[in-house]
Amino acid sequence: DTGVSQNPRHKITKRGQNVTFRCDPISEHNRLYWYRQTLGQGPEFLTYFQNEAQLEKSRLLSDRFSAERPKGSFSTLEIQRTEQGDSAMYLCASSLGPSTNEKLFFGSGTQLSVL
Amino acid sequence: DAKTTQPPSMDCAEGRAANLPCNHSTISGNEYVYWYRQIHSQGPQYIIHGLKNNETNEMASLIITEDRKSSTLILPHATLRDTAVYYCIVRLPTLAGNMLTFGGGTRLMVKP
């Protein structure tokens, strides 16, 4: 399968713990996006990378959140001191850009539950 | 990015055409209309996009009105696997990141 891969699919953690998610994009894609989706809502943009550079961050990305893409390939999203409000689906997408015809390819997400 | 309005839900009989409307009355001249869909427990999937001309691909057709204030996504022969939430997004494509703003979408239920 050459699509976007996200691990783990599900994560249950206790409030106050740190969690880390991984995203492996489509191999030739240079852009990588993180989104968050809560139940019944559409996905919300968090941040994106072009190669290893983080070029945009949403105000939703509090200082407890950090994302990296050290070699311009896979990316990690870490949440420190998790809160119950962090419970959501975290989606990763990749694309080939820059292009005015840019299409995002999404993974199946990591479902986070904070108890 | 222009705001879009979609009906929250629609039903369609299997094998019939599904016509999903989207209103984007504040769209500007250079903004494109994108459609994505999200099947349960999966990430969104790109369907189609267009500027002013009608577009067709292997998944769907996109009809944009002449004044560009609304559009319709057409799934010509809906199947049960087309049951999903369909998102209409209006965005100015730039060489900067393509940060899509998803609204509530339309939940399409295809029934046997």
XYZ file of C-alpha atoms in Angstrom:
227
model
C 0.000 0.000 0.000
C 1.545 3.320 -1.018
C -0.914 5.624 0.729
C -0.416 7.787 3.808
C 0.200 5.645 6.864
C -0.535 6.709 10.445
C 0.393 4.918 13.650
C -1.040 4.010 16.008
C -4.657 3.822 14.832
C -5.923 4.178 18.368
C -4.346 5.576 21.527
C -5.845 5.667 24.990
C -3.994 7.657 27.602
C -4.527 9.198 30.997
C -4.738 12.927 31.484
C -1.310 14.453 31.980
C 0.586 11.841 29.957
C 2.527 12.609 26.804
C 1.639 10.955 23.503
C 3.338 10.819 20.124
C 1.837 9.960 16.753
C 3.651 9.107 13.561
C 2.770 9.816 9.946
C 4.470 8.301 6.907
C 3.487 10.255 3.776
C 3.371 9.062 0.194
C 7.047 8.687 -0.673
C 7.464 11.376 -3.313
C 5.313 13.956 -1.539
C 7.186 16.949 -0.149
C 4.322 18.487 1.822
C 2.800 17.071 4.973
C -0.206 18.377 6.893
C -1.683 17.661 10.318
C -5.382 18.110 11.027
C -7.559 17.438 14.044
C -11.166 16.265 13.906
C -13.634 16.066 16.776
C -16.846 14.080 16.655
C -19.392 15.485 14.227
C -17.105 18.245 12.963
C -14.998 18.647 9.861
C -11.205 18.414 10.125
C -9.346 21.498 11.371
C -5.897 22.462 10.135
C -3.083 22.339 12.685
C 0.220 22.703 10.831
C 2.084 21.845 7.670
C 5.611 21.123 6.473
C 7.313 21.555 3.179
C 10.188 19.125 3.261
C 11.614 19.518 6.776
C 10.485 23.132 7.264
C 7.374 23.835 9.303
C 5.811 26.696 7.345
C 2.456 27.310 8.981
C 0.905 26.709 12.392
C -2.712 27.220 13.387
C -3.579 29.008 16.615
C -5.169 25.670 17.563
C -1.646 24.333 18.006
C -1.012 25.240 21.630
C 2.451 25.138 23.183
C 1.726 21.604 24.421
C 1.749 20.435 20.793
C 4.901 19.993 18.772
C 5.364 18.567 15.309
C 8.551 17.585 13.572
C 9.629 16.285 10.209
C 13.361 15.914 10.714
C 14.454 14.510 7.363
C 11.559 15.656 5.251
C 10.030 12.198 5.214
C 7.947 10.932 8.154
C 6.522 13.304 10.740
C 5.669 13.064 14.422
C 3.089 14.986 16.404
C 3.617 15.073 20.154
C 1.121 16.264 22.726
C 2.506 16.943 26.192
C 0.435 16.901 29.383
C -2.660 15.681 27.582
C -6.056 17.061 28.537
C -9.484 15.556 27.990
C -10.144 18.236 25.381
C -7.348 16.763 23.273
C -9.493 13.712 22.579
C -9.975 13.702 18.817
C -8.964 12.071 15.562
C -5.574 13.330 14.378
C -5.260 13.187 10.609
C -2.183 13.456 8.461
C -2.176 14.338 4.788
C 0.544 14.638 2.171
C 0.796 16.295 -1.202
C 3.120 17.397 -3.951
C 3.569 21.154 -3.932
C 3.778 23.965 -4.562
C 1.063 23.698 -7.171
C -2.218 25.441 -7.819
C -3.525 21.944 -8.568
C -2.455 20.573 -5.187
C -4.514 17.642 -3.882
C -4.245 16.340 -0.344
C -4.088 12.604 0.343
C -5.160 11.729 3.862
C -4.311 8.836 6.116
C -6.897 7.041 8.232
C -5.935 8.968 11.342
C -5.021 8.259 14.955
C -7.956 8.282 17.354
C -6.849 9.694 20.704
C -8.892 9.180 23.868
C -7.750 10.994 26.994
C -9.273 9.576 30.178
C -11.599 31.751 1.751
C -15.284 32.007 0.842
C -17.828 30.390 3.141
C -19.909 27.464 1.873
C -23.372 26.224 2.813
C -24.425 22.603 2.372
C -27.501 20.668 3.505
C -26.600 18.612 6.574
C -27.936 15.355 5.170
C -29.369 13.724 2.055
C -30.602 10.299 1.034
C -30.193 8.630 -2.331
C -31.365 5.306 -3.720
C -28.675 2.902 -4.826
C -28.077 3.099 -8.572
C -29.571 6.564 -8.862
C -27.669 9.806 -9.326
C -26.768 11.670 -6.160
C -26.793 15.453 -6.590
C -25.134 17.292 -3.741
C -25.557 21.074 -3.721
C -23.224 23.696 -2.345
C -23.822 27.413 -2.011
C -20.833 29.751 -2.128
C -22.374 33.131 -2.889
C -19.317 35.103 -1.703
C -16.848 33.282 -3.915
C -14.230 35.498 -5.526
C -13.080 35.340 -9.105
C -9.993 33.216 -8.586
C -11.278 30.833 -5.945
C -11.706 27.176 -6.853
C -14.411 24.805 -5.641
C -13.049 21.561 -4.148
C -14.962 18.478 -3.089
C -13.694 15.901 -0.633
C -15.551 13.074 1.025
C -14.997 11.164 4.245
C -16.162 7.610 4.642
C -16.654 6.463 8.225
C -13.373 5.760 10.076
C -11.252 7.014 7.185
C -9.537 10.260 6.311
C -11.012 12.624 3.719
C -10.608 11.660 0.068
C -10.208 14.116 -2.801
C -12.984 13.892 -5.382
C -12.794 16.779 -7.837
C -12.228 20.510 -8.154
C -12.989 23.266 -10.645
C -12.941 26.997 -11.314
C -15.748 27.854 -13.713
C -16.097 25.102 -16.262
C -17.856 21.857 -15.524
C -15.475 19.066 -14.642
C -15.752 15.291 -14.806
C -13.476 12.510 -13.663
C -13.817 8.837 -12.879
C -15.487 9.554 -9.551
C -17.914 12.392 -10.182
C -18.994 15.450 -12.137
C -18.893 19.015 -10.871
C -21.364 21.529 -12.232
C -20.654 25.180 -11.390
C -23.319 27.790 -12.166
C -22.447 30.577 -14.551
C -22.366 33.175 -11.754
C -20.261 30.726 -9.697
C -22.389 31.277 -6.612
C -23.302 27.615 -6.336
C -22.243 24.196 -7.522
C -23.460 20.613 -7.591
C -21.464 17.448 -7.186
C -22.994 14.571 -9.119
C -22.326 10.907 -8.408
C -23.945 9.382 -11.501
C -24.729 5.920 -10.141
C -24.519 5.933 -6.368
C -23.529 2.739 -4.586
C -23.675 1.822 -0.908
C -19.941 2.549 -0.703
C -20.651 6.196 -1.569
C -22.261 6.663 1.848
C -20.067 9.352 3.392
C -19.821 12.978 4.472
C -19.187 15.216 1.467
C -17.354 18.494 1.962
C -17.508 21.448 -0.410
C -14.555 23.817 0.069
C -13.824 27.077 -1.688
C -10.233 28.163 -1.751
C -7.835 30.369 -3.611
C -5.066 28.045 -4.752
C -1.684 29.484 -3.914
C 1.835 28.235 -4.030
C 1.808 28.434 -0.250
C 0.248 25.555 1.625
C -3.196 24.246 0.708
C -4.755 24.616 4.153
C -8.296 23.442 3.544
C -11.129 24.733 5.743
C -13.723 21.994 6.175
C -17.258 22.931 7.160
C -19.924 20.536 8.391
C -20.462 18.860 5.023
C -23.428 16.832 3.774
C -23.959 13.356 5.158
C -25.080 11.281 2.167
C -26.853 8.029 2.927
C -27.205 5.679 -0.045
C -30.004 3.224 0.570
C -30.650 -0.133 -1.132
